[in-house]
Amino acid sequence: MKTKKTESSVSGVPAHHSAVSKSASEHHHLPHHEHQEHHDQHHAPPADELVQISEPLHHHPQEPKSENLFTWWTSCLLALAVIVLIFNQVMISSLAGTGFTVSGFSQSLSLAGGKDLQKVDIDSLKSTGHTVAAVFPVENLKTSDDALAMMFPSGTPDYGGALGGSFDDPVGSLSTLSSMYRGLKAEVEQKNPEAWQRFMNLASKPVGISCEYCCGVGPIGINKNGDSACGCQHNPALLSVALYLTAYTDYSDGEILREVMRWKTLFFPKNMIELGVSVAGGDTSKLNLPGMVGGC
């Protein structure tokens, strides 16, 4: 007896294929919006994948632009700094050409009024007063205060480090300068005879390289051998300044004499300021300064 085939057997399609077809048919006949929603749900990625995908969308690669902008501004600032530095150097150089320097010492002109020290004729100088008039603009002096401001030094000269002397330490500098003359003399006389001869030519003239106010030796402080004419500290100290500047700098004779007069004013303020005012034709009756610094 033949059994009755199921509906599936009759159609020739297996039962599970029939179910799939039915599901597909139902899916096909869904309304459009329900179909779209079902499609989106079917293809939507997991939540963690959404986070990973969305991160690049919120990343804005602006940092390279910021770095480039920073580098550009830095370059501009550095260029500006260089320009300002060059400008300052040019201005300093131009001032130096007119007799002004940062340290207050000029190689060619006097800070106090533009004396051209390159043109000083040492052969025409017959006294310390002549030297003062030659290296300082005494024509501008009216009072002892003017002379003090012009002639009395302060600070440290540009050669002070090498000599170990400072205008701000007159007693200490006096001791240092006076003790070095013998050694300096022997060194220059042996190693630089040309400079030694130039020194002898300058210091053997009555130009005031001496301690004339403490020991009465007059305006010449050396003997024929170049030895100090006095056993005090002031005389060899002034000789040391003159000899060092002659042998180890490019100072002219006029510039050397100016520096010696400054040290001499430091050591003998009363006498030298009186001399400056007298040369200028001023009144020294009210001058109140010490006669000498240091012992004789």
Coordinates of C-alpha atoms in Angstrom, one line a residue:
M1 CA 0.0 0.0 0.0
K2 CA 1.5 3.3 -1.1
T3 CA 1.8 6.0 1.6
K4 CA 0.6 9.5 0.8
K5 CA 3.5 11.9 0.1
T6 CA 3.8 15.1 2.1
E7 CA 3.2 18.4 0.6
S8 CA 6.9 18.9 0.4
S9 CA 7.5 15.7 -1.3
V10 CA 4.9 16.5 -3.9
S11 CA 6.5 19.8 -4.7
G12 CA 9.9 18.1 -5.0
V13 CA 11.5 20.7 -2.7
P14 CA 12.9 19.7 0.7
A15 CA 11.2 21.0 3.7
H16 CA 14.0 23.3 4.9
H17 CA 14.3 24.8 1.4
S18 CA 10.7 25.5 1.5
A19 CA 11.0 27.3 4.8
V20 CA 13.8 29.5 3.5
S21 CA 11.8 30.3 0.4
K22 CA 8.8 31.2 2.5
S23 CA 11.0 33.5 4.7
A24 CA 12.4 35.1 1.7
S25 CA 9.0 35.6 0.3
E26 CA 7.8 37.2 3.5
H27 CA 10.8 39.4 3.6
H28 CA 10.2 40.4 0.0
H29 CA 6.6 41.4 0.8
L30 CA 7.6 43.6 3.8
P31 CA 6.6 47.2 3.6
H32 CA 9.5 49.4 2.3
H33 CA 10.3 51.1 5.5
E34 CA 10.3 47.9 7.5
H35 CA 12.5 46.4 4.8
Q36 CA 15.0 49.2 5.1
E37 CA 15.1 48.9 8.9
H38 CA 15.6 45.2 8.6
H39 CA 18.4 45.8 6.1
D40 CA 20.2 48.3 8.3
Q41 CA 20.0 46.0 11.3
H42 CA 21.4 43.2 9.3
H43 CA 24.4 45.1 8.0
A44 CA 25.1 47.3 11.1
P45 CA 28.6 46.7 12.5
P46 CA 29.1 46.0 16.2
A47 CA 29.3 48.9 18.6
D48 CA 33.0 48.5 19.3
E49 CA 33.6 48.7 15.5
L50 CA 31.6 51.9 15.4
V51 CA 33.9 53.5 18.0
Q52 CA 37.0 52.4 16.1
I53 CA 35.6 53.7 12.8
S54 CA 34.5 57.0 14.2
E55 CA 37.8 57.9 15.9
P56 CA 39.6 58.8 12.6
L57 CA 36.7 61.0 11.6
H58 CA 37.3 63.2 14.7
H59 CA 41.1 63.3 14.3
H60 CA 42.1 66.6 12.7
P61 CA 45.8 66.5 11.8
Q62 CA 46.5 70.2 12.6
E63 CA 49.7 69.7 14.6
P64 CA 52.1 69.9 11.7
K65 CA 50.7 73.3 10.8
S66 CA 51.1 74.5 14.4
E67 CA 54.7 73.3 14.4
N68 CA 55.4 75.0 11.1
L69 CA 53.8 78.2 12.4
F70 CA 55.9 78.1 15.6
T71 CA 59.1 77.5 13.6
W72 CA 58.3 80.5 11.4
W73 CA 57.8 82.8 14.3
T74 CA 60.9 81.6 16.0
S75 CA 62.9 82.3 12.8
C76 CA 61.5 85.8 12.6
L77 CA 62.3 86.5 16.3
L78 CA 65.9 85.2 15.8
A79 CA 66.3 87.3 12.7
L80 CA 65.1 90.4 14.5
A81 CA 67.4 89.8 17.4
V82 CA 70.4 89.5 15.0
I83 CA 69.4 92.8 13.3
V84 CA 69.1 94.6 16.7
L85 CA 72.5 93.2 17.8
I86 CA 74.2 94.3 14.5
F87 CA 72.6 97.8 14.9
N88 CA 73.8 98.1 18.4
Q89 CA 77.4 97.2 17.4
V90 CA 77.3 99.7 14.6
M91 CA 76.1 102.4 16.9
I92 CA 78.8 101.5 19.5
S93 CA 81.5 101.6 16.8
S94 CA 80.3 105.0 15.5
L95 CA 80.5 106.3 19.1
A96 CA 83.9 104.9 19.5
G97 CA 85.0 106.8 16.4
T98 CA 84.1 110.1 18.0
G99 CA 85.9 109.4 21.3
F100 CA 83.3 107.5 23.4
T101 CA 83.7 103.9 24.4
V102 CA 81.8 101.7 26.8
S103 CA 84.6 101.6 29.3
G104 CA 85.2 105.4 29.1
F105 CA 88.6 105.2 27.4
S106 CA 89.3 106.1 23.9
Q107 CA 92.3 105.1 21.8
S108 CA 92.4 108.4 19.9
L109 CA 90.3 111.1 21.6
S110 CA 89.7 112.3 25.1
L111 CA 86.3 111.5 26.6
A112 CA 86.3 114.9 28.4
G113 CA 86.1 117.0 25.4
G114 CA 87.6 115.7 22.2
K115 CA 91.3 116.3 22.6
D116 CA 93.2 114.7 19.7
L117 CA 95.9 112.9 21.6
Q118 CA 97.6 111.7 18.4
K119 CA 98.9 115.2 17.8
V120 CA 100.5 115.8 21.2
D121 CA 104.1 117.0 20.6
I122 CA 106.0 115.7 23.6
D123 CA 109.1 117.8 22.7
S124 CA 107.1 121.0 23.4
L125 CA 106.1 119.9 26.9
K126 CA 108.3 121.5 29.6
S127 CA 106.4 120.8 32.8
T128 CA 103.6 118.7 34.3
G129 CA 101.3 121.8 33.8
H130 CA 102.1 121.7 30.0
T131 CA 101.2 118.0 29.9
V132 CA 97.9 118.6 31.8
A133 CA 97.0 121.3 29.3
A134 CA 97.9 119.0 26.4
V135 CA 95.9 115.9 27.4
F136 CA 92.9 117.5 29.0
P137 CA 90.6 120.2 27.5
V138 CA 91.4 122.7 30.3
E139 CA 89.9 125.5 28.3
N140 CA 86.5 124.1 29.4
L141 CA 87.4 124.4 33.1
K142 CA 85.7 127.1 35.1
T143 CA 85.7 125.7 38.7
S144 CA 87.6 123.1 40.7
D145 CA 84.5 120.9 40.4
D146 CA 85.0 121.0 36.7
A147 CA 88.6 120.0 37.0
L148 CA 87.7 117.2 39.5
A149 CA 85.1 115.8 37.1
M150 CA 87.5 115.9 34.2
M151 CA 90.7 114.7 35.7
F152 CA 89.9 112.5 38.7
P153 CA 89.4 108.9 37.5
S154 CA 87.1 106.2 38.6
G155 CA 86.4 102.6 37.6
T156 CA 88.9 100.3 36.0
P157 CA 90.8 101.2 32.9
D158 CA 90.9 98.8 30.0
Y159 CA 94.4 97.7 30.9
G160 CA 93.6 97.4 34.6
G161 CA 93.1 93.7 34.5
A162 CA 96.6 93.1 33.1
L163 CA 98.2 95.5 35.6
G164 CA 96.1 94.5 38.6
G165 CA 95.1 98.1 39.2
S166 CA 91.8 100.0 39.6
F167 CA 91.1 103.6 40.1
D168 CA 88.5 102.6 42.8
D169 CA 91.3 101.1 44.9
P170 CA 94.1 103.7 45.0
V171 CA 96.0 102.4 47.9
G172 CA 96.0 98.7 46.7
S173 CA 96.8 99.8 43.2
L174 CA 99.6 101.9 44.4
S175 CA 101.2 98.9 46.1
T176 CA 100.7 96.6 43.1
L177 CA 102.0 99.0 40.5
S178 CA 105.0 100.2 42.5
S179 CA 106.2 96.6 43.2
M180 CA 106.1 95.5 39.5
Y181 CA 108.4 98.2 38.0
R182 CA 111.7 96.4 38.4
G183 CA 110.5 93.1 36.9
L184 CA 108.7 94.9 34.1
K185 CA 111.7 97.0 33.3
A186 CA 114.0 94.0 33.0
E187 CA 111.5 92.2 30.8
V188 CA 110.9 95.0 28.4
E189 CA 114.5 96.0 28.3
Q190 CA 115.5 92.5 27.3
K191 CA 112.6 91.3 25.1
N192 CA 111.4 94.6 23.5
P193 CA 114.4 97.0 23.2
E194 CA 112.5 99.2 20.8
A195 CA 109.7 99.8 23.3
W196 CA 112.2 100.3 26.1
Q197 CA 113.9 103.1 24.1
R198 CA 110.6 104.7 23.4
F199 CA 109.8 104.7 27.1
M200 CA 113.2 106.2 27.9
N201 CA 112.6 108.9 25.4
L202 CA 109.2 109.8 26.9
A203 CA 110.0 109.4 30.7
S204 CA 113.3 111.3 30.5
K205 CA 111.5 114.4 29.4
P206 CA 109.9 116.9 31.9
V207 CA 106.4 115.6 31.2
G208 CA 105.5 114.7 34.7
I209 CA 106.0 110.9 34.9
S210 CA 107.2 111.3 38.5
C211 CA 106.2 111.7 42.2
E212 CA 107.2 115.4 42.2
Y213 CA 104.6 116.3 44.9
C214 CA 105.9 114.0 47.6
C215 CA 109.7 113.8 47.2
G216 CA 110.6 116.9 45.2
V217 CA 112.3 115.1 42.3
G218 CA 110.6 117.3 39.7
P219 CA 108.8 116.3 36.6
I220 CA 111.3 113.6 35.6
G221 CA 111.1 110.3 37.5
I222 CA 114.0 108.2 36.1
N223 CA 117.7 108.4 35.9
K224 CA 119.8 107.7 32.8
N225 CA 119.5 104.0 33.3
G226 CA 115.7 104.0 33.6
D227 CA 115.8 103.3 37.3
S228 CA 113.3 105.1 39.6
A229 CA 114.7 108.4 40.8
C230 CA 112.8 108.0 44.1
G231 CA 112.4 105.2 46.6
C232 CA 108.7 106.0 47.4
Q233 CA 105.8 104.0 45.9
H234 CA 104.3 106.8 43.8
N235 CA 107.2 107.2 41.4
P236 CA 107.7 103.5 40.4
A237 CA 103.9 103.1 40.2
L238 CA 103.6 105.9 37.6
L239 CA 106.7 104.5 35.8
S240 CA 105.0 101.1 35.6
V241 CA 101.9 102.5 34.0
A242 CA 103.9 104.4 31.4
L243 CA 106.2 101.4 30.6
Y244 CA 103.4 98.9 30.3
L245 CA 101.4 101.1 28.0
T246 CA 104.4 101.7 25.9
A247 CA 105.4 98.1 25.5
Y248 CA 102.1 96.2 25.5
T249 CA 99.5 98.5 23.9
D250 CA 99.2 100.7 20.8
Y251 CA 98.7 103.8 22.9
S252 CA 100.3 107.0 21.5
D253 CA 102.6 109.1 23.6
G254 CA 99.7 111.5 24.2
E255 CA 97.4 108.7 25.4
I256 CA 100.1 107.3 27.7
L257 CA 100.6 110.7 29.2
R258 CA 96.9 111.2 29.8
E259 CA 96.7 107.9 31.7
V260 CA 99.8 108.8 33.8
M261 CA 98.1 112.1 34.6
R262 CA 95.0 110.3 35.7
W263 CA 96.9 108.1 38.0
K264 CA 98.9 111.0 39.3
T265 CA 95.6 112.8 40.0
L266 CA 94.4 109.8 41.9
F267 CA 97.6 109.8 44.0
F268 CA 97.9 113.6 44.5
P269 CA 94.4 114.9 44.1
K270 CA 94.9 118.3 45.7
N271 CA 98.0 119.2 43.8
M272 CA 96.8 118.0 40.4
I273 CA 93.4 119.6 40.6
E274 CA 95.0 122.8 41.7
L275 CA 97.3 122.5 38.7
G276 CA 94.4 121.9 36.3
V277 CA 92.4 124.9 37.5
S278 CA 95.6 127.1 37.5
V279 CA 96.4 126.1 33.9
A280 CA 92.8 127.1 33.0
G281 CA 93.1 130.4 34.8
G282 CA 90.6 129.5 37.5
D283 CA 90.4 130.1 41.3
T284 CA 91.9 127.4 43.5
S285 CA 91.5 129.2 46.9
K286 CA 88.5 127.1 47.9
L287 CA 89.9 123.7 46.9
N288 CA 89.6 121.1 49.6
L289 CA 91.2 117.8 48.6
P290 CA 93.8 115.6 50.3
G291 CA 97.4 116.3 49.3
M292 CA 98.5 112.7 48.8
V293 CA 97.2 109.2 48.7
G294 CA 99.5 106.5 50.2
G295 CA 102.8 107.0 52.0
C296 CA 105.9 108.4 50.5

